[in-house]
Coordinates of C-alpha atoms (C1' of nucleotides) in Angstrom, one line a residue:
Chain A
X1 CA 96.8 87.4 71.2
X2 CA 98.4 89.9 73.6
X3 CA 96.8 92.2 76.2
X4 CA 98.2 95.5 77.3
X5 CA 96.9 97.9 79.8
X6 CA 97.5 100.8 81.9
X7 CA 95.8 102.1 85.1
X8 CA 96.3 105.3 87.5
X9 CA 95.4 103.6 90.7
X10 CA 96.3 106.7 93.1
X11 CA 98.4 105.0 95.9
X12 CA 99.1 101.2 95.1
X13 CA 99.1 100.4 99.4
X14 CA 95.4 101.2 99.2
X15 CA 94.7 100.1 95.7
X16 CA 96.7 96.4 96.0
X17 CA 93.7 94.7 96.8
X18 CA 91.6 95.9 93.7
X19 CA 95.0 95.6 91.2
X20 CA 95.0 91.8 91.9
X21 CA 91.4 91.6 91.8
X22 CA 91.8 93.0 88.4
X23 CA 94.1 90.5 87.3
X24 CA 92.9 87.8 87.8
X25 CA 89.7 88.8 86.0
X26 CA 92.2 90.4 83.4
X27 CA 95.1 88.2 82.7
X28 CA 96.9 90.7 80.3
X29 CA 100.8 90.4 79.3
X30 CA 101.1 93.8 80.8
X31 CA 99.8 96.3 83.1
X32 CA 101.7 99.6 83.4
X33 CA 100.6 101.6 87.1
X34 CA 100.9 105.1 88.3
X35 CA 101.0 107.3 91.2
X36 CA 101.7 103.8 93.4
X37 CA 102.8 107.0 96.0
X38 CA 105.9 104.2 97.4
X39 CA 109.0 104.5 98.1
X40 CA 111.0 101.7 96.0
X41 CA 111.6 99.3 99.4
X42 CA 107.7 99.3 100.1
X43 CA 107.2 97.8 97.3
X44 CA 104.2 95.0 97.1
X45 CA 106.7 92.7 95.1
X46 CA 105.8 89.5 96.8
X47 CA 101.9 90.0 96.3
X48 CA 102.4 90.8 92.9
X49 CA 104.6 87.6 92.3
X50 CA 102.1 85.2 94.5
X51 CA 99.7 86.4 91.9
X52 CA 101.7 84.8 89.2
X53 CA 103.3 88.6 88.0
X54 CA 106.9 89.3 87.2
X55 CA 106.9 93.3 88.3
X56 CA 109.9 96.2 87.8
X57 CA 109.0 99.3 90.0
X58 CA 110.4 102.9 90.3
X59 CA 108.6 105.1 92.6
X60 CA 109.5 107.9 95.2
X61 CA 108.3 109.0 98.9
X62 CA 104.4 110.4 98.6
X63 CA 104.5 111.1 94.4
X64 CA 104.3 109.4 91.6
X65 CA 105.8 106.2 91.4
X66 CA 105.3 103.7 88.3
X67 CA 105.3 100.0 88.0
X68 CA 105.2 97.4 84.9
X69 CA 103.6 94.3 86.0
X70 CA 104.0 91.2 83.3
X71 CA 103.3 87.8 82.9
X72 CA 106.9 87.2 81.3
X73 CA 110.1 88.8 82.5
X74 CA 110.8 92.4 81.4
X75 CA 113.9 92.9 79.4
X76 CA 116.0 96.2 78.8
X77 CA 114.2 98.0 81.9
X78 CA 114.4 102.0 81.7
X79 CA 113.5 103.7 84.2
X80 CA 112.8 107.8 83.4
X81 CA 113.4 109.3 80.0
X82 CA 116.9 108.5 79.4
X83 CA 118.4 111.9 78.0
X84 CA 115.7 114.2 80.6
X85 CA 117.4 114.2 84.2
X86 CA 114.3 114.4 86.2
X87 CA 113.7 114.3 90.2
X88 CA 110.4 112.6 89.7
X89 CA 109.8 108.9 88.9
X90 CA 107.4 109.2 86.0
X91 CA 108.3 106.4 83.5
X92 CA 109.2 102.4 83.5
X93 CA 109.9 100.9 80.2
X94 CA 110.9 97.5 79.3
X95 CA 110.8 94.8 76.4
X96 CA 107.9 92.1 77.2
X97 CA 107.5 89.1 74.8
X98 CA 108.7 91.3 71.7
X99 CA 107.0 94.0 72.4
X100 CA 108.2 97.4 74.1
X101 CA 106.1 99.1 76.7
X102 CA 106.5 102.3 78.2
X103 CA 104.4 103.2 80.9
X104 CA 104.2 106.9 82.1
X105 CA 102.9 109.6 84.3
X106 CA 103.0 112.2 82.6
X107 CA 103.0 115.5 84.8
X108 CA 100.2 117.2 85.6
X109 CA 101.1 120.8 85.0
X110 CA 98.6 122.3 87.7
X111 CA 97.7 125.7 85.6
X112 CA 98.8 127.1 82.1
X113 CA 100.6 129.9 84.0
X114 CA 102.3 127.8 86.0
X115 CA 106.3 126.8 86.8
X116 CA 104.5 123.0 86.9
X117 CA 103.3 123.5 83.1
X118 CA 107.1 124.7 81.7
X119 CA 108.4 121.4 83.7
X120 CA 105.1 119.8 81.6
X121 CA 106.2 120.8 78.3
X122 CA 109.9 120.2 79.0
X123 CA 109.1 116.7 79.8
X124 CA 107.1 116.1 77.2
X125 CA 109.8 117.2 74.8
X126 CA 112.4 114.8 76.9
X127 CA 110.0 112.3 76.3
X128 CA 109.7 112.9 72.7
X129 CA 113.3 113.1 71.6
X130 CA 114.0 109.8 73.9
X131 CA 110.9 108.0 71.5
X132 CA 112.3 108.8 68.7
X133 CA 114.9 106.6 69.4
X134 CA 112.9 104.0 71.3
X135 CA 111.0 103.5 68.3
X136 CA 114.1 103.1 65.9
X137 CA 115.3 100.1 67.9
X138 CA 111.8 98.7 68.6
X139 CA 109.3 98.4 65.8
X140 CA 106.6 97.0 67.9
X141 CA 106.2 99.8 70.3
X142 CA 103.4 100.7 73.0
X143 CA 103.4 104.1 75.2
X144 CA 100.4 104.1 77.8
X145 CA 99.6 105.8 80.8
X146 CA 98.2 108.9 82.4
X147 CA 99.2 111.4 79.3
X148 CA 97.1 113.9 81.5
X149 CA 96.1 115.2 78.0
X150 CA 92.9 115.6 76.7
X151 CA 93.6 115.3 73.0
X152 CA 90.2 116.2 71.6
X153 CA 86.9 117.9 72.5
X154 CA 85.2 115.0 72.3
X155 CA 87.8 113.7 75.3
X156 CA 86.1 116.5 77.9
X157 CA 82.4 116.4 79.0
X158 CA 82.2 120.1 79.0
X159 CA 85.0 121.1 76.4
X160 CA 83.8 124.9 77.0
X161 CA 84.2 125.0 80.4
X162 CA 87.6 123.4 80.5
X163 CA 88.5 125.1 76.8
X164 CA 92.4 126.6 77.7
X165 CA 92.7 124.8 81.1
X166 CA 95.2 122.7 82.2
X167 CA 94.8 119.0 80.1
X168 CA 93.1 121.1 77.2
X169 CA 95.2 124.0 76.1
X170 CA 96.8 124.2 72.9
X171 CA 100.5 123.6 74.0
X172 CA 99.7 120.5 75.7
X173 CA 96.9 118.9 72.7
X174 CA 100.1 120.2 70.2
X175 CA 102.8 117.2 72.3
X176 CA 100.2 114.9 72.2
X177 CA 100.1 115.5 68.3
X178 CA 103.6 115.4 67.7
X179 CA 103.6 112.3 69.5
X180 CA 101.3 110.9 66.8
X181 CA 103.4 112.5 64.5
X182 CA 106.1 110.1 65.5
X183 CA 103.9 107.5 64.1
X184 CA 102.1 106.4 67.2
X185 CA 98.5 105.9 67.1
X186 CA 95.8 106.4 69.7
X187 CA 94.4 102.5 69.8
X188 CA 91.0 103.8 71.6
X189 CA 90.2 106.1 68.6
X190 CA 90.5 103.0 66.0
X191 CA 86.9 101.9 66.9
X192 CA 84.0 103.3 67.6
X193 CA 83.5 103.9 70.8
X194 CA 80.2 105.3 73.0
X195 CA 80.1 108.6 72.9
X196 CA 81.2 110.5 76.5
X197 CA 84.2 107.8 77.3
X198 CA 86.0 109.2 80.0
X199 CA 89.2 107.2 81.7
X200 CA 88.8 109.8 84.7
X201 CA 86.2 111.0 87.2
X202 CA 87.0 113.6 89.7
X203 CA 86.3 112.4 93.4
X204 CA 84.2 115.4 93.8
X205 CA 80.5 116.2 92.6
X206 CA 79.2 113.0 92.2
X207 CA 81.1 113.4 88.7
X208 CA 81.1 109.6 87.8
X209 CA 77.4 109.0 88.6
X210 CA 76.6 112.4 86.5
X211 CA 79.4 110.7 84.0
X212 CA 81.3 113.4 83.9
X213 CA 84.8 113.3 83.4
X214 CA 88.0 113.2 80.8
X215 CA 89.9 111.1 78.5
X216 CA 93.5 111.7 79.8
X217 CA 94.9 107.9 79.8
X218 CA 95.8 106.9 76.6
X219 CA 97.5 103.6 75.0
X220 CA 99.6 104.7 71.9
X221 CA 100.9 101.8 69.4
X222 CA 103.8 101.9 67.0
X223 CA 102.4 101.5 63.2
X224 CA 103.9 97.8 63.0
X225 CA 101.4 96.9 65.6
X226 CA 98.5 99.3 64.6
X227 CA 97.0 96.4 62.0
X228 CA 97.2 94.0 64.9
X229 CA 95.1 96.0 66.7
X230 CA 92.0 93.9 67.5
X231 CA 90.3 96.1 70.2
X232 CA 91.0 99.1 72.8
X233 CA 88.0 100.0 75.8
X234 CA 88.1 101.5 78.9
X235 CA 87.0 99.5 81.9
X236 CA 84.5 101.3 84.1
X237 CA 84.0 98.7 86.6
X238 CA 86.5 99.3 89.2
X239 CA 85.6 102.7 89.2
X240 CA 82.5 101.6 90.8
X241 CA 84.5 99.9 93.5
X242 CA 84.0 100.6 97.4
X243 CA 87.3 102.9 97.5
X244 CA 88.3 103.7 93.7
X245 CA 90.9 105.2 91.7
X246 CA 89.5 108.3 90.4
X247 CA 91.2 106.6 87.2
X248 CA 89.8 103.6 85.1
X249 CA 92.0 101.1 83.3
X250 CA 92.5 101.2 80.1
X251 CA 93.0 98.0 77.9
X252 CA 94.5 96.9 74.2
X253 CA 94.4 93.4 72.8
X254 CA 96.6 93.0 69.8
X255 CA 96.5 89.8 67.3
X256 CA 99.4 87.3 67.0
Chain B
dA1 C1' 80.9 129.8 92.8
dT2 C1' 88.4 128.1 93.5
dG3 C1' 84.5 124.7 97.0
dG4 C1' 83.6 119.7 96.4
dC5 C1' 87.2 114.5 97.6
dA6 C1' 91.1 111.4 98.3
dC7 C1' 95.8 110.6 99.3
dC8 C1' 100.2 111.5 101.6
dG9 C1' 103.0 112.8 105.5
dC10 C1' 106.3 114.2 110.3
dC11 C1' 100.0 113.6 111.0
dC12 C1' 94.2 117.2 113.0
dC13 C1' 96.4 120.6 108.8
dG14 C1' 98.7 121.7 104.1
dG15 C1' 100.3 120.2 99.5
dT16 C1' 98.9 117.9 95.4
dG17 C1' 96.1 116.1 92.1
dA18 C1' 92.9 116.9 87.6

DNA sequence: ATGGCACCGCCCCGGTGA
Protein backbone atom coordinates (compact mmCIF):
# COMPACT_ATOMS: atom_id res chain seq x y z
CA UNK A 1 0.00 0.00 0.00
CA UNK A 2 1.30 3.42 -0.88
CA UNK A 3 0.18 6.96 0.41
CA UNK A 4 0.42 10.07 -1.63
CA UNK A 5 -0.52 13.58 -0.61
CA UNK A 6 -0.32 17.04 -1.35
CA UNK A 7 -0.79 20.24 0.86
CA UNK A 8 -0.64 24.16 0.21
CA UNK A 9 0.75 25.14 3.55
CA UNK A 10 1.19 29.05 2.80
CA UNK A 11 4.76 29.68 4.03
CA UNK A 12 6.60 26.35 5.20
CA UNK A 13 8.77 28.75 8.09
CA UNK A 14 5.40 29.14 9.83
CA UNK A 15 3.78 25.95 8.77
CA UNK A 16 7.00 23.48 9.74
CA UNK A 17 5.73 22.75 12.96
CA UNK A 18 2.19 21.48 11.80
CA UNK A 19 3.96 19.57 8.39
CA UNK A 20 5.85 17.31 10.88
CA UNK A 21 3.02 17.06 13.09
CA UNK A 22 1.23 15.79 10.07
CA UNK A 23 3.58 13.20 9.44
CA UNK A 24 4.06 11.62 11.90
CA UNK A 25 0.26 11.07 12.26
CA UNK A 26 0.41 10.49 8.35
CA UNK A 27 3.36 8.38 7.43
CA UNK A 28 2.74 8.66 3.51
CA UNK A 29 5.54 7.74 0.75
CA UNK A 30 5.01 11.22 -0.34
CA UNK A 31 3.93 14.58 0.42
CA UNK A 32 4.18 17.26 -2.41
CA UNK A 33 4.12 21.25 -0.55
CA UNK A 34 3.42 24.61 -2.02
CA UNK A 35 3.89 28.25 -1.55
CA UNK A 36 6.84 27.13 1.18
CA UNK A 37 7.49 31.21 0.38
CA UNK A 38 11.77 30.21 0.82
CA UNK A 39 14.45 30.89 -0.81
CA UNK A 40 16.25 27.40 -1.74
CA UNK A 41 19.24 28.01 1.20
CA UNK A 42 16.41 28.48 3.95
CA UNK A 43 15.39 25.48 3.42
CA UNK A 44 14.09 23.24 6.64
CA UNK A 45 16.23 20.24 5.19
CA UNK A 46 17.55 19.06 8.49
CA UNK A 47 13.98 18.99 10.29
CA UNK A 48 12.59 17.28 7.54
CA UNK A 49 15.41 14.63 7.57
CA UNK A 50 15.36 14.30 11.73
CA UNK A 51 11.81 13.34 10.98
CA UNK A 52 12.88 10.43 9.09
CA UNK A 53 12.09 12.34 5.31
CA UNK A 54 14.31 12.38 2.28
CA UNK A 55 13.17 16.02 0.78
CA UNK A 56 14.08 17.80 -2.88
CA UNK A 57 13.01 21.56 -2.73
CA UNK A 58 12.72 24.46 -5.36
CA UNK A 59 11.46 27.57 -4.11
CA UNK A 60 12.15 31.47 -4.65
CA UNK A 61 12.28 34.76 -2.37
CA UNK A 62 8.49 35.55 -0.91
CA UNK A 63 6.44 33.23 -3.78
CA UNK A 64 5.79 30.09 -4.42
CA UNK A 65 8.24 27.53 -3.74
CA UNK A 66 7.54 23.59 -3.88
CA UNK A 67 8.90 20.70 -2.08
CA UNK A 68 8.50 16.68 -2.41
CA UNK A 69 9.01 15.17 0.90
CA UNK A 70 9.45 11.07 0.75
CA UNK A 71 10.20 8.26 2.74
CA UNK A 72 12.54 6.83 -0.02
CA UNK A 73 14.97 8.77 -2.11
CA UNK A 74 13.61 10.67 -5.14
CA UNK A 75 14.94 9.77 -8.43
CA UNK A 76 15.02 11.73 -11.81
CA UNK A 77 14.11 15.14 -9.94
CA UNK A 78 12.54 17.96 -12.30
CA UNK A 79 12.20 20.89 -11.25
CA UNK A 80 9.59 23.26 -13.47
CA UNK A 81 8.05 22.15 -16.66
CA UNK A 82 10.86 21.11 -18.71
CA UNK A 83 10.04 22.70 -22.30
CA UNK A 84 8.03 26.12 -20.36
CA UNK A 85 10.99 28.54 -19.24
CA UNK A 86 9.28 30.10 -16.37
CA UNK A 87 10.62 32.79 -13.56
CA UNK A 88 8.47 31.10 -10.91
CA UNK A 89 9.22 27.87 -9.09
CA UNK A 90 5.83 26.07 -9.47
CA UNK A 91 6.64 22.40 -9.95
CA UNK A 92 9.06 19.45 -8.40
CA UNK A 93 8.74 16.06 -9.87
CA UNK A 94 10.56 12.98 -9.22
CA UNK A 95 10.35 9.03 -9.32
CA UNK A 96 9.53 7.62 -5.64
CA UNK A 97 9.44 3.73 -5.25
CA UNK A 98 8.10 3.20 -8.95
CA UNK A 99 5.96 5.68 -8.95
CA UNK A 100 6.24 9.36 -10.57
CA UNK A 101 5.03 12.37 -8.65
CA UNK A 102 4.65 15.73 -9.77
CA UNK A 103 3.75 18.18 -7.40
CA UNK A 104 2.58 21.73 -8.62
CA UNK A 105 1.36 25.16 -7.93
CA UNK A 106 -0.35 25.90 -10.44
CA UNK A 107 -0.78 29.88 -10.88
CA UNK A 108 -3.35 31.62 -9.60
CA UNK A 109 -4.38 33.85 -12.46
CA UNK A 110 -5.80 36.83 -10.25
CA UNK A 111 -8.81 37.82 -12.75
CA UNK A 112 -10.12 36.49 -16.18
CA UNK A 113 -9.04 39.80 -17.76
CA UNK A 114 -5.92 39.67 -16.43
CA UNK A 115 -2.00 39.52 -17.85
CA UNK A 116 -1.74 36.79 -14.65
CA UNK A 117 -4.58 34.61 -16.44
CA UNK A 118 -2.71 34.50 -20.20
CA UNK A 119 0.61 33.42 -18.04
CA UNK A 120 -2.33 30.80 -16.38
CA UNK A 121 -3.29 29.27 -19.47
CA UNK A 122 0.27 29.40 -21.07
CA UNK A 123 1.44 27.32 -18.16
CA UNK A 124 -1.10 25.16 -18.17
CA UNK A 125 -0.42 24.30 -21.80
CA UNK A 126 3.55 24.02 -20.90
CA UNK A 127 2.41 21.79 -18.41
CA UNK A 128 0.38 19.72 -20.66
CA UNK A 129 2.61 19.13 -23.55
CA UNK A 130 5.59 18.35 -20.88
CA UNK A 131 2.84 15.39 -19.46
CA UNK A 132 2.37 14.07 -22.35
CA UNK A 133 5.63 12.98 -22.28
CA UNK A 134 5.99 12.35 -18.58
CA UNK A 135 3.34 9.88 -18.97
CA UNK A 136 4.99 8.01 -22.01
CA UNK A 137 8.00 7.16 -19.92
CA UNK A 138 6.10 6.61 -16.63
CA UNK A 139 3.04 4.43 -16.56
CA UNK A 140 2.44 4.81 -12.98
CA UNK A 141 1.97 8.44 -12.85
CA UNK A 142 0.53 10.96 -10.01
CA UNK A 143 0.11 15.00 -10.65
CA UNK A 144 -1.12 16.69 -7.30
CA UNK A 145 -1.21 20.00 -5.95
CA UNK A 146 -2.88 23.34 -5.84
CA UNK A 147 -4.49 23.09 -9.61
CA UNK A 148 -6.24 26.33 -8.43
CA UNK A 149 -9.16 24.98 -10.57
CA UNK A 150 -12.43 24.37 -9.59
CA UNK A 151 -13.36 21.59 -12.04
CA UNK A 152 -17.07 21.29 -11.35
CA UNK A 153 -20.01 23.16 -9.68
CA UNK A 154 -20.20 20.85 -7.23
CA UNK A 155 -16.33 21.98 -6.30
CA UNK A 156 -17.72 25.78 -5.29
CA UNK A 157 -20.11 26.45 -2.37
CA UNK A 158 -21.81 29.07 -4.22
CA UNK A 159 -21.11 28.09 -7.94
CA UNK A 160 -23.45 31.28 -8.97
CA UNK A 161 -21.59 33.63 -7.29
CA UNK A 162 -18.16 32.61 -8.41
CA UNK A 163 -19.82 31.32 -12.04
CA UNK A 164 -16.93 33.11 -14.68
CA UNK A 165 -14.44 34.03 -11.86
CA UNK A 166 -11.10 33.28 -11.58
CA UNK A 167 -10.85 29.14 -10.62
CA UNK A 168 -14.33 28.71 -12.37
CA UNK A 169 -14.30 30.08 -15.89
CA UNK A 170 -14.54 28.05 -18.77
CA UNK A 171 -10.85 28.40 -20.05
CA UNK A 172 -9.51 27.28 -16.94
CA UNK A 173 -12.40 24.03 -16.16
CA UNK A 174 -11.39 23.28 -20.24
CA UNK A 175 -7.16 22.55 -19.02
CA UNK A 176 -8.28 20.80 -16.35
CA UNK A 177 -10.36 18.57 -18.84
CA UNK A 178 -7.70 18.13 -21.25
CA UNK A 179 -5.68 17.12 -18.48
CA UNK A 180 -8.11 14.25 -17.93
CA UNK A 181 -8.14 13.86 -21.41
CA UNK A 182 -4.54 12.74 -21.18
CA UNK A 183 -5.83 9.85 -19.23
CA UNK A 184 -5.40 11.14 -15.80
CA UNK A 185 -8.12 10.76 -13.34
CA UNK A 186 -9.34 12.85 -10.49
CA UNK A 187 -8.79 10.06 -7.52
CA UNK A 188 -11.23 12.22 -5.12
CA UNK A 189 -14.18 11.85 -7.55
CA UNK A 190 -13.80 7.83 -7.62
CA UNK A 191 -15.78 7.55 -4.29
CA UNK A 192 -18.35 9.08 -2.87
CA UNK A 193 -17.61 11.73 -1.02
CA UNK A 194 -19.89 14.14 1.48
CA UNK A 195 -21.38 16.61 -0.30
CA UNK A 196 -19.69 20.44 0.12
CA UNK A 197 -15.83 18.97 0.16
CA UNK A 198 -13.80 21.84 -0.05
CA UNK A 199 -9.74 21.58 0.07
CA UNK A 200 -9.78 25.57 0.68
CA UNK A 201 -11.25 28.08 3.12
CA UNK A 202 -10.55 31.72 2.66
CA UNK A 203 -8.99 33.35 5.87
CA UNK A 204 -11.76 35.81 5.81
CA UNK A 205 -15.60 35.53 6.84
CA UNK A 206 -15.48 32.94 9.14
CA UNK A 207 -15.60 30.79 5.69
CA UNK A 208 -14.45 27.47 7.24
CA UNK A 209 -16.76 27.49 10.29
CA UNK A 210 -19.79 28.57 7.72
CA UNK A 211 -17.93 25.61 5.42
CA UNK A 212 -17.59 27.53 2.85
CA UNK A 213 -14.92 27.18 0.46
CA UNK A 214 -13.48 25.30 -2.97
CA UNK A 215 -12.15 22.19 -4.30
CA UNK A 216 -8.96 23.58 -6.03
CA UNK A 217 -6.28 20.88 -4.80
CA UNK A 218 -6.48 17.90 -6.74
CA UNK A 219 -4.45 14.43 -6.88
CA UNK A 220 -4.63 13.11 -10.63
CA UNK A 221 -3.49 9.35 -11.30
CA UNK A 222 -2.33 7.78 -14.46
CA UNK A 223 -4.87 4.85 -15.64
CA UNK A 224 -2.32 2.04 -14.67
CA UNK A 225 -2.74 3.20 -11.13
CA UNK A 226 -6.44 4.22 -11.24
CA UNK A 227 -7.62 0.35 -10.29
CA UNK A 228 -5.17 0.48 -7.46
CA UNK A 229 -6.90 3.20 -6.21
CA UNK A 230 -8.17 2.20 -2.70
CA UNK A 231 -9.25 5.65 -1.25
CA UNK A 232 -8.78 9.59 -1.88
CA UNK A 233 -10.19 12.26 1.24
CA UNK A 234 -9.39 15.45 2.19
CA UNK A 235 -8.09 16.10 5.71
CA UNK A 236 -9.89 18.91 7.49
CA UNK A 237 -8.16 18.71 10.71
CA UNK A 238 -5.27 20.88 10.38
CA UNK A 239 -7.36 23.40 9.10
CA UNK A 240 -8.65 23.66 12.50
CA UNK A 241 -5.23 24.26 13.78
CA UNK A 242 -4.17 27.39 15.95
CA UNK A 243 -2.45 29.22 12.79
CA UNK A 244 -3.65 27.17 9.54
CA UNK A 245 -3.09 26.94 6.06
CA UNK A 246 -6.05 28.32 4.46
CA UNK A 247 -5.44 24.91 2.43
CA UNK A 248 -6.17 21.26 3.70
CA UNK A 249 -4.17 18.26 2.63
CA UNK A 250 -5.22 16.09 0.37
CA UNK A 251 -4.49 12.31 0.58
CA UNK A 252 -4.47 8.98 -1.99
CA UNK A 253 -3.70 5.39 -0.78
CA UNK A 254 -3.11 3.11 -3.65
CA UNK A 255 -2.92 -0.89 -3.40
CA UNK A 256 0.28 -2.97 -3.94
C1' DA B 1 -20.80 45.60 -0.57
C1' DT B 2 -13.81 44.92 -3.85
C1' DG B 3 -14.02 44.74 2.43
C1' DG B 4 -12.85 40.75 5.31
C1' DC B 5 -7.29 37.73 6.67
C1' DA B 6 -2.62 36.03 6.36
C1' DC B 7 1.90 36.13 4.62
C1' DC B 8 6.05 38.40 2.75
C1' DG B 9 9.44 42.01 2.61
C1' DC B 10 13.53 46.34 2.72
C1' DC B 11 9.15 46.33 7.25
C1' DC B 12 3.86 50.23 9.97
C1' DC B 13 2.36 49.88 4.37
C1' DG B 14 1.75 47.53 -0.35
C1' DG B 15 1.57 43.26 -3.18
C1' DT B 16 -0.44 38.83 -3.55
C1' DG B 17 -3.34 35.21 -2.78
C1' DA B 18 -8.16 32.68 -3.92
Amino acid sequence: MKKFATWNVNSLSIRLPQVLDWLAAHPVDALVLQETKLTDDKFPTMEIGEAGYQVQWFGQKTYNGVALISRETATDVVKNITGFADEQARVIAGTVGGVRVIGGYFPNGQAPDSEKFVYKMNWLTGLRNWLTEEMKAHENLVLMGDFNIAPEDRDVYDPIAWAGQIHCTPQEREHFQQLIGLGLTDAFRLFEQPPKSWSWWDYRNLAFRKNQGLRIDHILVSEALKPRVTACEIDKLPRKNERPSDHAPVIVTIDG
